Coordinates of C-alpha atoms in Angstrom, one line a residue:
Chain A
M1 CA -13.5 0.9 -9.5
K2 CA -14.0 -0.1 -5.9
R3 CA -12.0 2.2 -3.6
L4 CA -12.4 0.1 -0.4
L5 CA -8.6 0.0 0.2
Y6 CA -8.4 3.8 -0.2
P7 CA -7.1 6.3 0.8
M8 CA -3.8 4.8 -0.4
R9 CA -0.4 6.5 -0.4
T10 CA 0.7 7.9 -3.7
Y11 CA 4.3 7.5 -4.8
L12 CA 6.2 8.4 -8.0
V13 CA 7.8 5.8 -10.3
V14 CA 10.7 7.1 -12.4
S15 CA 11.7 4.8 -15.3
G16 CA 13.9 4.8 -18.4
R17 CA 17.6 5.7 -18.8
I18 CA 19.4 9.0 -18.3
G19 CA 20.3 10.6 -21.6
E20 CA 17.9 8.4 -23.5
E21 CA 14.3 8.3 -22.4
V22 CA 12.8 9.0 -19.0
D23 CA 9.2 9.0 -17.7
V24 CA 7.6 9.6 -14.3
M25 CA 4.2 8.3 -13.2
A26 CA 2.2 8.5 -10.0
A27 CA 1.4 5.1 -8.5
D28 CA -0.8 4.2 -5.6
W29 CA -0.5 0.4 -6.0
V30 CA 2.8 -0.1 -4.2
T31 CA 3.6 -2.3 -1.3
M32 CA 6.6 -3.7 0.6
V33 CA 7.1 -7.4 0.0
S34 CA 10.2 -8.3 2.1
A35 CA 12.2 -6.4 4.8
D36 CA 15.5 -8.2 4.4
P37 CA 16.3 -8.1 1.5
F38 CA 14.3 -5.0 0.9
I39 CA 11.8 -5.9 -1.9
I40 CA 8.7 -4.0 -3.1
A41 CA 6.0 -4.6 -5.6
V42 CA 4.3 -2.0 -7.8
A43 CA 1.4 -2.6 -10.2
I44 CA 1.5 -0.8 -13.5
S45 CA -0.9 -1.0 -16.4
P46 CA 0.6 -2.2 -19.7
K47 CA -1.0 0.9 -21.3
R48 CA 1.5 3.1 -19.5
Y49 CA 4.8 4.2 -21.1
T50 CA 6.4 3.4 -17.7
H51 CA 5.5 -0.2 -18.3
K52 CA 7.5 -0.3 -21.5
L53 CA 10.4 1.4 -19.9
I54 CA 10.7 -0.8 -16.9
T55 CA 10.2 -3.9 -19.0
K56 CA 13.1 -2.7 -21.3
Y57 CA 15.6 -1.4 -18.7
K58 CA 14.7 -3.6 -15.7
E59 CA 15.3 -0.8 -13.3
F60 CA 13.2 2.0 -11.7
V61 CA 13.2 4.5 -9.0
L62 CA 10.4 5.0 -6.4
S63 CA 10.2 8.6 -5.1
V64 CA 8.2 9.7 -2.1
P65 CA 6.4 12.9 -2.7
T66 CA 4.8 15.2 -0.1
V67 CA 1.9 17.5 -0.6
K68 CA 4.3 20.3 -1.4
I69 CA 4.7 18.9 -4.9
L70 CA 1.0 17.8 -5.3
E71 CA 0.7 19.7 -8.6
D72 CA 3.5 17.6 -10.0
V73 CA 2.1 14.4 -8.6
W74 CA -1.2 15.3 -10.4
V75 CA 0.6 15.9 -13.7
F76 CA 2.4 12.6 -13.4
G77 CA -0.9 10.8 -12.5
S78 CA -3.2 12.4 -15.0
R79 CA -1.1 12.9 -18.1
S80 CA 0.3 10.1 -20.2
G81 CA 3.6 9.8 -22.0
P82 CA 7.0 11.5 -21.6
G83 CA 5.5 14.9 -22.8
K84 CA 4.2 15.5 -19.3
L85 CA 7.8 16.1 -18.0
S86 CA 7.7 19.6 -19.6
E87 CA 4.7 20.4 -17.5
A88 CA 6.2 19.4 -14.2
R89 CA 8.5 21.5 -12.0
I90 CA 10.5 18.8 -10.4
T91 CA 14.2 18.5 -11.1
F92 CA 16.3 15.3 -11.6
E93 CA 19.3 14.2 -9.5
K94 CA 22.0 11.6 -10.1
P95 CA 21.2 8.1 -8.9
K96 CA 23.7 6.0 -6.9
A97 CA 23.3 2.5 -8.4
V98 CA 20.9 2.6 -11.4
N99 CA 20.7 4.6 -14.6
V100 CA 17.3 6.2 -13.7
P101 CA 17.2 9.7 -12.3
L102 CA 16.1 10.6 -8.8
I103 CA 13.6 13.4 -8.0
R104 CA 15.3 16.1 -5.9
E105 CA 12.1 17.4 -4.4
A106 CA 11.0 14.0 -3.1
V107 CA 11.7 13.2 0.6
A108 CA 13.1 9.7 -0.3
N109 CA 14.3 8.0 -3.5
L110 CA 14.7 4.3 -3.6
E111 CA 16.5 2.6 -6.5
F112 CA 15.4 -0.8 -7.7
R113 CA 16.4 -3.6 -10.0
V114 CA 13.5 -5.7 -11.3
I115 CA 13.6 -9.3 -10.0
G116 CA 10.1 -10.5 -11.1
M117 CA 7.1 -9.6 -13.2
H118 CA 3.7 -11.1 -12.9
D119 CA 0.6 -10.3 -15.0
Y120 CA -2.7 -10.3 -13.1
G121 CA -5.9 -8.8 -14.5
D122 CA -5.4 -5.4 -16.1
H123 CA -1.9 -4.7 -14.5
T124 CA 1.6 -6.2 -14.2
L125 CA 3.1 -6.5 -10.8
F126 CA 6.7 -5.5 -11.0
I127 CA 8.9 -6.9 -8.2
G128 CA 11.9 -4.7 -7.3
E129 CA 14.9 -5.2 -5.0
V130 CA 16.4 -2.1 -3.5
V131 CA 20.0 -1.4 -4.6
A132 CA 20.3 2.0 -3.1
Y133 CA 18.3 4.7 -1.4
S134 CA 18.6 8.2 0.0
F135 CA 16.2 10.2 2.2
D136 CA 15.6 13.5 4.0
E137 CA 16.7 12.9 7.7
R138 CA 14.2 15.6 8.8
V139 CA 11.3 13.7 7.3
F140 CA 12.6 10.2 8.4
P141 CA 14.4 10.9 11.7
G142 CA 15.6 7.6 13.2
D143 CA 14.5 5.8 10.0
E144 CA 10.8 6.3 10.6
P145 CA 8.4 8.8 9.1
K146 CA 7.6 12.0 11.0
P147 CA 3.8 12.5 11.0
G148 CA 2.8 15.9 9.8
S149 CA 5.3 15.8 6.9
G150 CA 2.4 15.9 4.4
F151 CA 2.7 12.4 2.9
V152 CA 0.3 12.2 0.0
L153 CA -2.8 10.0 0.5
H154 CA -5.0 9.5 -2.6
I155 CA -8.8 9.5 -2.0
A156 CA -10.1 9.3 -5.5
R157 CA -9.5 11.1 -8.9
D158 CA -8.2 14.6 -8.0
K159 CA -8.9 14.4 -4.3
F160 CA -6.0 13.9 -1.9
T161 CA -5.4 14.2 1.8
V162 CA -2.4 13.9 4.2
E163 CA -1.8 12.3 7.6
Q164 CA -2.4 14.0 10.9
T165 CA 0.4 15.2 13.1
S166 CA -0.9 13.4 16.1
V167 CA 0.3 9.9 17.1
F168 CA -2.1 7.3 18.4
K169 CA -0.7 4.5 20.6
P170 CA -2.6 1.5 21.7
S171 CA -2.7 1.2 25.5
L172 CA -2.1 -2.6 25.6
K173 CA 1.4 -3.7 26.5
T174 CA 3.2 -6.0 24.1
Chain B
M1 CA 13.9 -2.1 8.7
K2 CA 13.8 0.9 6.4
R3 CA 10.4 2.6 6.8
L4 CA 10.7 4.9 3.7
L5 CA 7.4 3.8 2.3
Y6 CA 5.7 4.5 5.7
P7 CA 3.2 5.6 7.0
M8 CA 1.3 2.7 5.4
R9 CA -2.3 1.8 5.8
T10 CA -3.0 -1.1 8.2
Y11 CA -5.6 -3.7 7.3
L12 CA -6.7 -7.0 9.0
V13 CA -6.3 -10.4 7.3
V14 CA -8.7 -13.1 8.5
S15 CA -7.9 -16.6 7.5
G16 CA -8.9 -20.2 8.3
R17 CA -12.3 -21.9 8.2
I18 CA -15.4 -21.2 10.2
G19 CA -15.9 -23.9 12.8
E20 CA -12.4 -25.2 12.4
E21 CA -9.6 -22.7 12.9
V22 CA -9.6 -19.0 12.4
D23 CA -6.8 -16.4 12.8
V24 CA -6.6 -12.6 12.3
M25 CA -3.4 -10.6 11.7
A26 CA -2.7 -7.0 11.0
A27 CA -1.0 -6.4 7.7
D28 CA 0.5 -3.2 6.3
W29 CA 1.9 -4.8 3.1
V30 CA -1.2 -4.8 1.0
T31 CA -1.8 -3.3 -2.4
M32 CA -4.3 -3.4 -5.3
V33 CA -3.0 -5.2 -8.4
S34 CA -5.9 -5.0 -10.8
A35 CA -9.1 -3.0 -10.9
D36 CA -11.1 -5.3 -13.2
P37 CA -11.0 -8.0 -12.2
F38 CA -10.5 -6.7 -8.6
I39 CA -7.2 -8.3 -7.5
I40 CA -5.0 -7.5 -4.5
A41 CA -1.7 -8.7 -3.1
V42 CA -0.7 -9.2 0.5
A43 CA 2.8 -10.1 1.8
I44 CA 2.8 -12.4 4.7
S45 CA 5.8 -14.0 6.6
P46 CA 6.0 -17.8 6.5
K47 CA 6.4 -17.5 10.3
R48 CA 2.8 -16.4 10.7
Y49 CA 0.0 -18.8 11.4
T50 CA -2.0 -16.8 8.9
H51 CA 0.5 -18.0 6.2
K52 CA -0.3 -21.6 7.0
L53 CA -4.0 -21.0 7.0
I54 CA -4.1 -19.2 3.7
T55 CA -1.9 -21.8 2.1
K56 CA -4.2 -24.5 3.4
Y57 CA -7.6 -23.1 2.6
K58 CA -6.7 -20.7 -0.4
E59 CA -9.1 -18.1 0.9
F60 CA -8.9 -15.0 3.1
V61 CA -10.8 -11.9 4.1
L62 CA -9.3 -8.4 4.1
S63 CA -11.0 -6.2 6.7
V64 CA -10.6 -2.4 6.9
P65 CA -10.3 -1.2 10.5
T66 CA -10.5 2.4 11.7
V67 CA -8.8 3.9 14.7
K68 CA -11.9 3.0 16.8
I69 CA -10.6 -0.6 17.0
L70 CA -6.9 0.3 17.2
E71 CA -6.5 -1.7 20.4
D72 CA -7.7 -4.8 18.5
V73 CA -5.5 -3.9 15.5
W74 CA -2.6 -3.8 17.9
V75 CA -3.5 -7.2 19.4
F76 CA -3.6 -8.7 15.9
G77 CA -0.3 -7.1 14.9
S78 CA 1.7 -7.8 18.0
R79 CA 0.5 -11.2 19.2
S80 CA 1.1 -14.4 17.4
G81 CA -1.1 -17.5 16.9
P82 CA -4.9 -18.0 17.3
G83 CA -4.7 -17.4 21.1
K84 CA -4.9 -13.7 20.5
L85 CA -8.5 -14.0 19.5
S86 CA -9.5 -14.3 23.1
E87 CA -7.8 -10.9 23.8
A88 CA -9.6 -9.1 21.1
R89 CA -13.1 -7.5 21.3
I90 CA -14.1 -7.7 17.7
T91 CA -17.0 -10.0 16.7
F92 CA -17.3 -12.2 13.6
E93 CA -19.9 -12.1 11.0
K94 CA -21.0 -14.5 8.2
P95 CA -19.3 -14.1 4.9
K96 CA -21.0 -14.2 1.5
A97 CA -18.8 -16.3 -0.7
V98 CA -15.9 -17.8 1.3
N99 CA -15.7 -19.8 4.5
V100 CA -13.7 -17.2 6.4
P101 CA -15.6 -14.9 8.9
L102 CA -15.9 -11.2 8.4
I103 CA -15.2 -8.6 11.1
R104 CA -18.4 -6.8 12.1
E105 CA -16.5 -3.7 13.5
A106 CA -14.6 -3.2 10.2
V107 CA -15.8 -0.5 7.8
A108 CA -15.3 -2.9 4.8
N109 CA -14.8 -6.6 4.4
L110 CA -13.4 -8.1 1.1
E111 CA -13.5 -11.8 0.5
F112 CA -10.8 -13.3 -1.6
R113 CA -9.8 -16.6 -3.4
V114 CA -6.1 -17.1 -3.8
I115 CA -5.0 -17.1 -7.5
G116 CA -1.2 -16.9 -7.0
M117 CA 1.6 -17.2 -4.5
H118 CA 5.1 -15.9 -4.9
D119 CA 8.0 -16.2 -2.5
Y120 CA 10.3 -13.1 -2.4
G121 CA 12.8 -12.6 0.4
D122 CA 11.4 -13.1 3.8
H123 CA 7.7 -13.0 2.8
T124 CA 5.2 -14.7 0.5
L125 CA 3.1 -12.5 -1.8
F126 CA -0.4 -13.9 -1.8
I127 CA -2.5 -12.8 -4.8
G128 CA -6.3 -12.7 -4.2
E129 CA -9.2 -12.1 -6.4
V130 CA -12.3 -10.5 -4.9
V131 CA -15.3 -12.8 -4.8
A132 CA -17.5 -10.7 -2.6
Y133 CA -17.4 -7.5 -0.5
S134 CA -19.5 -5.4 1.9
F135 CA -18.9 -1.9 3.3
D136 CA -20.3 0.8 5.4
E137 CA -22.0 3.3 3.1
R138 CA -21.3 6.2 5.6
V139 CA -17.6 5.6 5.3
F140 CA -17.5 4.9 1.6
P141 CA -20.3 7.2 0.2
G142 CA -20.3 6.9 -3.6
D143 CA -17.7 4.1 -3.4
E144 CA -15.0 6.4 -2.3
P145 CA -13.5 6.8 1.2
K146 CA -14.6 9.7 3.3
P147 CA -11.6 11.6 4.8
G148 CA -11.9 12.0 8.5
S149 CA -13.1 8.4 9.0
G150 CA -10.0 7.5 11.0
F151 CA -8.4 5.0 8.6
V152 CA -5.4 3.5 10.3
L153 CA -1.9 4.6 9.2
H154 CA 1.0 2.7 10.7
I155 CA 4.1 4.9 11.4
A156 CA 6.3 2.3 13.2
R157 CA 6.0 -0.2 16.0
D158 CA 3.1 1.0 18.3
K159 CA 2.8 4.4 16.6
F160 CA -0.2 5.0 14.4
T161 CA -1.9 8.1 12.9
V162 CA -5.0 8.7 10.8
E163 CA -5.8 10.9 7.7
Q164 CA -6.9 14.5 7.9
T165 CA -10.4 15.5 7.2
S166 CA -9.3 18.2 4.7
V167 CA -9.2 17.4 1.0
F168 CA -6.4 18.8 -1.2
K169 CA -7.1 19.3 -4.9
P170 CA -4.4 20.2 -7.4
S171 CA -5.3 23.3 -9.3
L172 CA -4.3 22.0 -12.8
K173 CA -7.1 21.0 -15.1
T174 CA -6.9 17.5 -16.5

């Protein structure tokens, strides 16, 4: 695979239904699509259990990990199927608007309803509209991310890095 | 706007047709969609000139900037219309497969044909399939990005950061 768009941020996708079946996977292929309404897209392989769960329940949660839970991110990225949940150390929390659990150790949890699905190549692009969210005010003071928080950047395979604490500002005036 | 998915990588989207009209804009809302075939998605506002050009010519180039050309990234992100080209210091290069120019100062240039367009909220998601690419082997040795290269991460407005040079590896075996 060509990694010319990498390093890319790694997020966690939680799917399923509380009390029935739940899975978590690591996903790099995530982007915003619209600011207002708040819509995102995430590409998921039909081979993944998460694909079946999102297709079935039409809801998912996107959780934002930091490097503090890198071991769990790796479990969720490298293992397949719901069995991996027993290997992870994260804990679940009650959602506000969907029936998919949040991840307590994540610095933000966004709850989505699926509003579109598009198959392209070897993945399906799931389009989700935000129905609720919660976040750690210390990591997102004033609604923007604080550099130095240890956001997970995926380089390749088991190699990750994080962002620098320094802020660069262009000198040109807008 | 909620910046809970930020910091996000910033890329440059080149559109138009060589010898006719060309524009460049900075875009954070970019993701991979499929590995094989290599397909990406980029969300662009219908207000942008780039939107008109991609809709018209059905081709675009995605260029990967580093912090070395942050001033230009900022020009392309904060100014509107093709007039901004005169403010930028980047130079264009001949593409391999499309009729849109590449950016010589970028560390990678990927050439795309549009294979899908989906309107969601305040943006259009353009789906592009790679038809050619070129990259700097020093920045992508062995087809993976070298941390410490200064990939541009957008925090908010005129605040940017870059990735650390250090590599983190989870200790769990796969």
